[in-house]
PDB file of C-alpha atoms in Angstrom:
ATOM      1  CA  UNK A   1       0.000   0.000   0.000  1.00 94.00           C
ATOM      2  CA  UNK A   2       2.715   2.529   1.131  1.00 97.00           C
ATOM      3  CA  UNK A   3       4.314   2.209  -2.837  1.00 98.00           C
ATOM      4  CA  UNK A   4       0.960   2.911  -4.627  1.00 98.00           C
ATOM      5  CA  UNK A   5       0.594   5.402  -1.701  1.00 98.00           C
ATOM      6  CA  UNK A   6       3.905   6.937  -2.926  1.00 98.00           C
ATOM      7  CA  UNK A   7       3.186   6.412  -6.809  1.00 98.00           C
ATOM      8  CA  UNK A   8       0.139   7.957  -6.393  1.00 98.00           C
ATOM      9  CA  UNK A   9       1.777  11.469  -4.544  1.00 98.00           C
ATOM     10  CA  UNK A  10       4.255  11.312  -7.364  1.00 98.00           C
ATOM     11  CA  UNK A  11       1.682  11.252  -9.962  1.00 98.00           C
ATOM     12  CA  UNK A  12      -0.016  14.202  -8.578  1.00 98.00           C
ATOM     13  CA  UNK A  13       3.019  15.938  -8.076  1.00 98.00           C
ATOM     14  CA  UNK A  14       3.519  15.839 -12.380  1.00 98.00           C
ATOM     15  CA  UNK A  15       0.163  16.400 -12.995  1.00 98.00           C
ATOM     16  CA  UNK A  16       0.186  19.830 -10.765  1.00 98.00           C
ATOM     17  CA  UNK A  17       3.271  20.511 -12.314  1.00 98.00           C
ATOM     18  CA  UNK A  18       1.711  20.384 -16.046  1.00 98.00           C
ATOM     19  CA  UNK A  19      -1.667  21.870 -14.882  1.00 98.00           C
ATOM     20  CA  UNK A  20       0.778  25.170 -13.914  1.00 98.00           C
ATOM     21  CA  UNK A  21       2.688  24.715 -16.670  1.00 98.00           C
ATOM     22  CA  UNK A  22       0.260  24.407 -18.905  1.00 98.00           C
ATOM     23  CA  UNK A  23      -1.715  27.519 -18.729  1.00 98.00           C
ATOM     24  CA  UNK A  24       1.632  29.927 -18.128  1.00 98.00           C
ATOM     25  CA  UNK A  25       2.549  28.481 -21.611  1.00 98.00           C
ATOM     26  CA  UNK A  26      -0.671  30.173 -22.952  1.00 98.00           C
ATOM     27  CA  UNK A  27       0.059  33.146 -21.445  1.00 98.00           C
ATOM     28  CA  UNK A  28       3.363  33.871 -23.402  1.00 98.00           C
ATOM     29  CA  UNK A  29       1.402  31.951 -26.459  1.00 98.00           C
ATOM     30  CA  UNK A  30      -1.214  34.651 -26.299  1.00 98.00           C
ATOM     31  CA  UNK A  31       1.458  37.353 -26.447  1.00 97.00           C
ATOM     32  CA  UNK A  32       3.593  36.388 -28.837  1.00 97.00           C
ATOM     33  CA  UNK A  33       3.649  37.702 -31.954  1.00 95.00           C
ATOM     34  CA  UNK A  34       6.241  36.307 -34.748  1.00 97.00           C
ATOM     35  CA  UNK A  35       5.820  33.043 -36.160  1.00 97.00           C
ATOM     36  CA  UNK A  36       8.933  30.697 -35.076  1.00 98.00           C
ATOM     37  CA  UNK A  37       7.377  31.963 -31.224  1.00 97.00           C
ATOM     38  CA  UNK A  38       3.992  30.437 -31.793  1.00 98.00           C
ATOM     39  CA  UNK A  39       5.275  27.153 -33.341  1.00 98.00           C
ATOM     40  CA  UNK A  40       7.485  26.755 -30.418  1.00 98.00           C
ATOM     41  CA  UNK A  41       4.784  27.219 -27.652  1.00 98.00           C
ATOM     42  CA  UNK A  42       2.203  24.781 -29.874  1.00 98.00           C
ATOM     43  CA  UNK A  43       5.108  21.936 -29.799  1.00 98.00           C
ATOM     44  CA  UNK A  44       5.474  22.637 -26.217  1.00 98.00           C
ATOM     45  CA  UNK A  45       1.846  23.035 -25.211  1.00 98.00           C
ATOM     46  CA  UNK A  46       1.207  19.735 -27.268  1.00 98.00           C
ATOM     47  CA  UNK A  47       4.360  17.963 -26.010  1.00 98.00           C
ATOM     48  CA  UNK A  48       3.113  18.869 -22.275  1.00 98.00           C
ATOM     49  CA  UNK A  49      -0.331  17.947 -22.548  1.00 98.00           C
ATOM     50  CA  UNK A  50      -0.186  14.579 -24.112  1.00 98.00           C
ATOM     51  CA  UNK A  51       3.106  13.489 -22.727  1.00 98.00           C
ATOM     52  CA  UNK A  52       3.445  14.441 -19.215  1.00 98.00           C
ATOM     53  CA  UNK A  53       0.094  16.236 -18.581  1.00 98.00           C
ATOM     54  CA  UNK A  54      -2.365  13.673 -19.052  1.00 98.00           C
ATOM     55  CA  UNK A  55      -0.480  10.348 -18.282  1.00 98.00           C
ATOM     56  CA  UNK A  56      -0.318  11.841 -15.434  1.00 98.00           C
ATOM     57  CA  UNK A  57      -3.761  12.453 -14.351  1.00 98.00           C
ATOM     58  CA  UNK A  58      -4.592   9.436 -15.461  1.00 98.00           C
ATOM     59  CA  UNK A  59      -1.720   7.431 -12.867  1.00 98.00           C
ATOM     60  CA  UNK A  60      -3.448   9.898 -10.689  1.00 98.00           C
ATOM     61  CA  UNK A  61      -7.030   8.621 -10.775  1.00 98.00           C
ATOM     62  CA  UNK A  62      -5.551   4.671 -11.636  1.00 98.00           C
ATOM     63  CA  UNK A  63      -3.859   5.078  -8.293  1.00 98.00           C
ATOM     64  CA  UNK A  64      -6.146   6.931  -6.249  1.00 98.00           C
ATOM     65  CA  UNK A  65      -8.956   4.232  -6.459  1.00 97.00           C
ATOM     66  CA  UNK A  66      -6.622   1.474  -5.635  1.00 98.00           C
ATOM     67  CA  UNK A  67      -5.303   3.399  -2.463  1.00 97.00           C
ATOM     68  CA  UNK A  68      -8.897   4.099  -1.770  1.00 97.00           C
ATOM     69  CA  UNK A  69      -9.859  -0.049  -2.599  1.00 97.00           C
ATOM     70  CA  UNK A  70      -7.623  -0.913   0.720  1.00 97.00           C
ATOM     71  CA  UNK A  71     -10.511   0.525   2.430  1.00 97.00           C
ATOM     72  CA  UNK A  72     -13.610   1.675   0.173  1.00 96.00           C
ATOM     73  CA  UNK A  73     -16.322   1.061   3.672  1.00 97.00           C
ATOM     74  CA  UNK A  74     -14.289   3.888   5.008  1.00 96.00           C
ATOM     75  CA  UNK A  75     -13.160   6.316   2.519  1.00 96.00           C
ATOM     76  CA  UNK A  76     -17.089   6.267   0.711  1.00 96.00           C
ATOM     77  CA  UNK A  77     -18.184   7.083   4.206  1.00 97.00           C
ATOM     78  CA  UNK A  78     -16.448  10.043   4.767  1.00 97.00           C
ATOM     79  CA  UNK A  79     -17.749  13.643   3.647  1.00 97.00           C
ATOM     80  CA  UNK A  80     -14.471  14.826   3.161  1.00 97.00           C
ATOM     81  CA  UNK A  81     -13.268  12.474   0.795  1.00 97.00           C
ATOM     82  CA  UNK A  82     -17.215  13.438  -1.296  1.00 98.00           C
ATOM     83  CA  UNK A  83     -15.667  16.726  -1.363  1.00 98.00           C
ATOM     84  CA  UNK A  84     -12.132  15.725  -2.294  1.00 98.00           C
ATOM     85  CA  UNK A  85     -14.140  13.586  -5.073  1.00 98.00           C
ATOM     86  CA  UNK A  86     -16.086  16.529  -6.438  1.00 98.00           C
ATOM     87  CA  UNK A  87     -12.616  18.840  -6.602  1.00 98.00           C
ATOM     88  CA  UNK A  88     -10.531  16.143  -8.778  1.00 98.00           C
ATOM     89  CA  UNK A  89     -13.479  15.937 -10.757  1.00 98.00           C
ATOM     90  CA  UNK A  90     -13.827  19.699 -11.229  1.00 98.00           C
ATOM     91  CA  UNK A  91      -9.903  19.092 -11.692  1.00 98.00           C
ATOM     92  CA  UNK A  92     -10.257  16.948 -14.310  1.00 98.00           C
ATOM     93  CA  UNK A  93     -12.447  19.315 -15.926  1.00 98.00           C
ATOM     94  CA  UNK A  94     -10.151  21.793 -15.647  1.00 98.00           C
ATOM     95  CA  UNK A  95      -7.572  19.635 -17.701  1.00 98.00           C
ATOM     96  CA  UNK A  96     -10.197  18.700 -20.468  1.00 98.00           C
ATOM     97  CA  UNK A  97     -10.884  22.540 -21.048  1.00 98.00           C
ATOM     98  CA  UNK A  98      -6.927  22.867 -21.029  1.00 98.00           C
ATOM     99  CA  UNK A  99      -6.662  20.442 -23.722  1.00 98.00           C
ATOM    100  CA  UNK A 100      -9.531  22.256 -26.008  1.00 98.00           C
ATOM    101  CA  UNK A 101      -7.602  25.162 -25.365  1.00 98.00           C
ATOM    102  CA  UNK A 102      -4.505  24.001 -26.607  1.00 98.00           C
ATOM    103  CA  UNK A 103      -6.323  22.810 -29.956  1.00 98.00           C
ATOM    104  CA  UNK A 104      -7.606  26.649 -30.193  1.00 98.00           C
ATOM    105  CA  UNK A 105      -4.066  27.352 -30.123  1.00 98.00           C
ATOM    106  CA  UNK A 106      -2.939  24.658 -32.516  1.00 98.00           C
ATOM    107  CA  UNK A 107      -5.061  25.680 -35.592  1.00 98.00           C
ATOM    108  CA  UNK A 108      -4.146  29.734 -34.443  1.00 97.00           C
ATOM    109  CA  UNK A 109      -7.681  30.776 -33.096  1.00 98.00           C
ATOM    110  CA  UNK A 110      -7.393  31.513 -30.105  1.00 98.00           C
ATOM    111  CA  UNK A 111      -9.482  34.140 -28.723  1.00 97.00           C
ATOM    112  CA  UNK A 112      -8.673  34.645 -25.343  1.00 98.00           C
ATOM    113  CA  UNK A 113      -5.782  37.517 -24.139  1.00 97.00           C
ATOM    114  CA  UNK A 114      -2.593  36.520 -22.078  1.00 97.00           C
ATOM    115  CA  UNK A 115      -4.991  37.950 -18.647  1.00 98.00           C
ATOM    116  CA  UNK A 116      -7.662  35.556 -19.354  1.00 98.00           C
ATOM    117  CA  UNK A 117      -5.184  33.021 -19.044  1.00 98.00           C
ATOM    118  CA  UNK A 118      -3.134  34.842 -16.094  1.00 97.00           C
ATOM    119  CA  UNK A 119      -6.434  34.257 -14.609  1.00 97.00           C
ATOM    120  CA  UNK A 120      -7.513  30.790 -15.737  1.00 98.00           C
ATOM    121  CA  UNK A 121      -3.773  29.609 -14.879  1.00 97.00           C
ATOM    122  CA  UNK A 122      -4.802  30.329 -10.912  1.00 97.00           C
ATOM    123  CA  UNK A 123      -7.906  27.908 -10.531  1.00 97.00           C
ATOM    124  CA  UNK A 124      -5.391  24.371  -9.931  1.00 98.00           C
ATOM    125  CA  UNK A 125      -4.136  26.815  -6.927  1.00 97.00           C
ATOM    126  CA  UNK A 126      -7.294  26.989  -5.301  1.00 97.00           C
ATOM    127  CA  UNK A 127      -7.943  22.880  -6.168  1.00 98.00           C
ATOM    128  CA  UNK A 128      -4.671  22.207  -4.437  1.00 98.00           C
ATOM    129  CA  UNK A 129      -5.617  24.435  -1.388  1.00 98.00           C
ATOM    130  CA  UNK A 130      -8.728  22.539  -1.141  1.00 98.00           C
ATOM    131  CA  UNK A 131      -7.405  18.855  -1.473  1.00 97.00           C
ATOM    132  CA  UNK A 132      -4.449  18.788   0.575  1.00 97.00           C
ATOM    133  CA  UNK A 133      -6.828  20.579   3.733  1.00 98.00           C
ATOM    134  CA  UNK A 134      -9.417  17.671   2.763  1.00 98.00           C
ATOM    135  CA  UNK A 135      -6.841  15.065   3.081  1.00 96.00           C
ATOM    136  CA  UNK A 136      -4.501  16.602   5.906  1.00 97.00           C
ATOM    137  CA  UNK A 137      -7.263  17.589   8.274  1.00 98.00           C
ATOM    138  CA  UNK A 138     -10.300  16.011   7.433  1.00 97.00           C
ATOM    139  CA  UNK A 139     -12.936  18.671   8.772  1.00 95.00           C
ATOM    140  CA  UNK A 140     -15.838  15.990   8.121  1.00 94.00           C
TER     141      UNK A 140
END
């Protein structure tokens, strides 16, 4: 239990990374300006999202239901694990709008300025907050 345990932390550790990653990329995508720029960020955007990004979230999840299969009475029992449930989920949303995105980006129509995505880059902040107080201190 203790290595999917650690597998799992590792996991989420890359996919936090990309989810930051991610959305700062778009933010110098939105404000550049010559060509060899753009093509850069789209390899990058597309290398990060389907090589690191999403394996990632997916080791996550894989991971997370086997850690929580050691002892399903007692994790589907507790509210605060419902609410650590609902913010992967909102998470995982998150990444899926990432991902359409980076396809705006990839056929160069994009519509969205470098502070919409200074913005949208903070919501995995506020996911992390929430998660790591869910799982640390378990108010419920």
């Amino acid at each position: 239990m203790l290595w999917v345990k650690a597998f799992h932390i590792i996991a989420v550790v890359c996919w936090f990374a990309a989810l930051f990653y991610l959305p700062r990329l778009f933010v110098y995508h939105a404000q550049s300006s010559d060509q060899a720029s753009i093509e850069r960020f789209k390899i990058m955007e597309r290398k990060l999202y389907r090589g690191i990004m999403t394996p990632s979230a997916i080791a996550t999840v894989v991971l997370g239901f086997w850690l929580v299969s050691y002892s399903s009475d007692y994790y589907f029992s507790s509210g605060w694990f419902h609410a650590k449930l609902l913010l992967v989920a909102l998470l995982l949303g998150y990444h899926h709008a990432c991902g359409r995105l980076l396809k705006k980006f990839a056929q160069d129509q994009n519509t969205h300025s470098h502070k919409f995505y200074r913005w949208f880059n903070e919501f995995p902040v506020l996911v992390l907050i929430g998660v790591c107080i869910l799982v640390v201190v378990r108010p419920f």
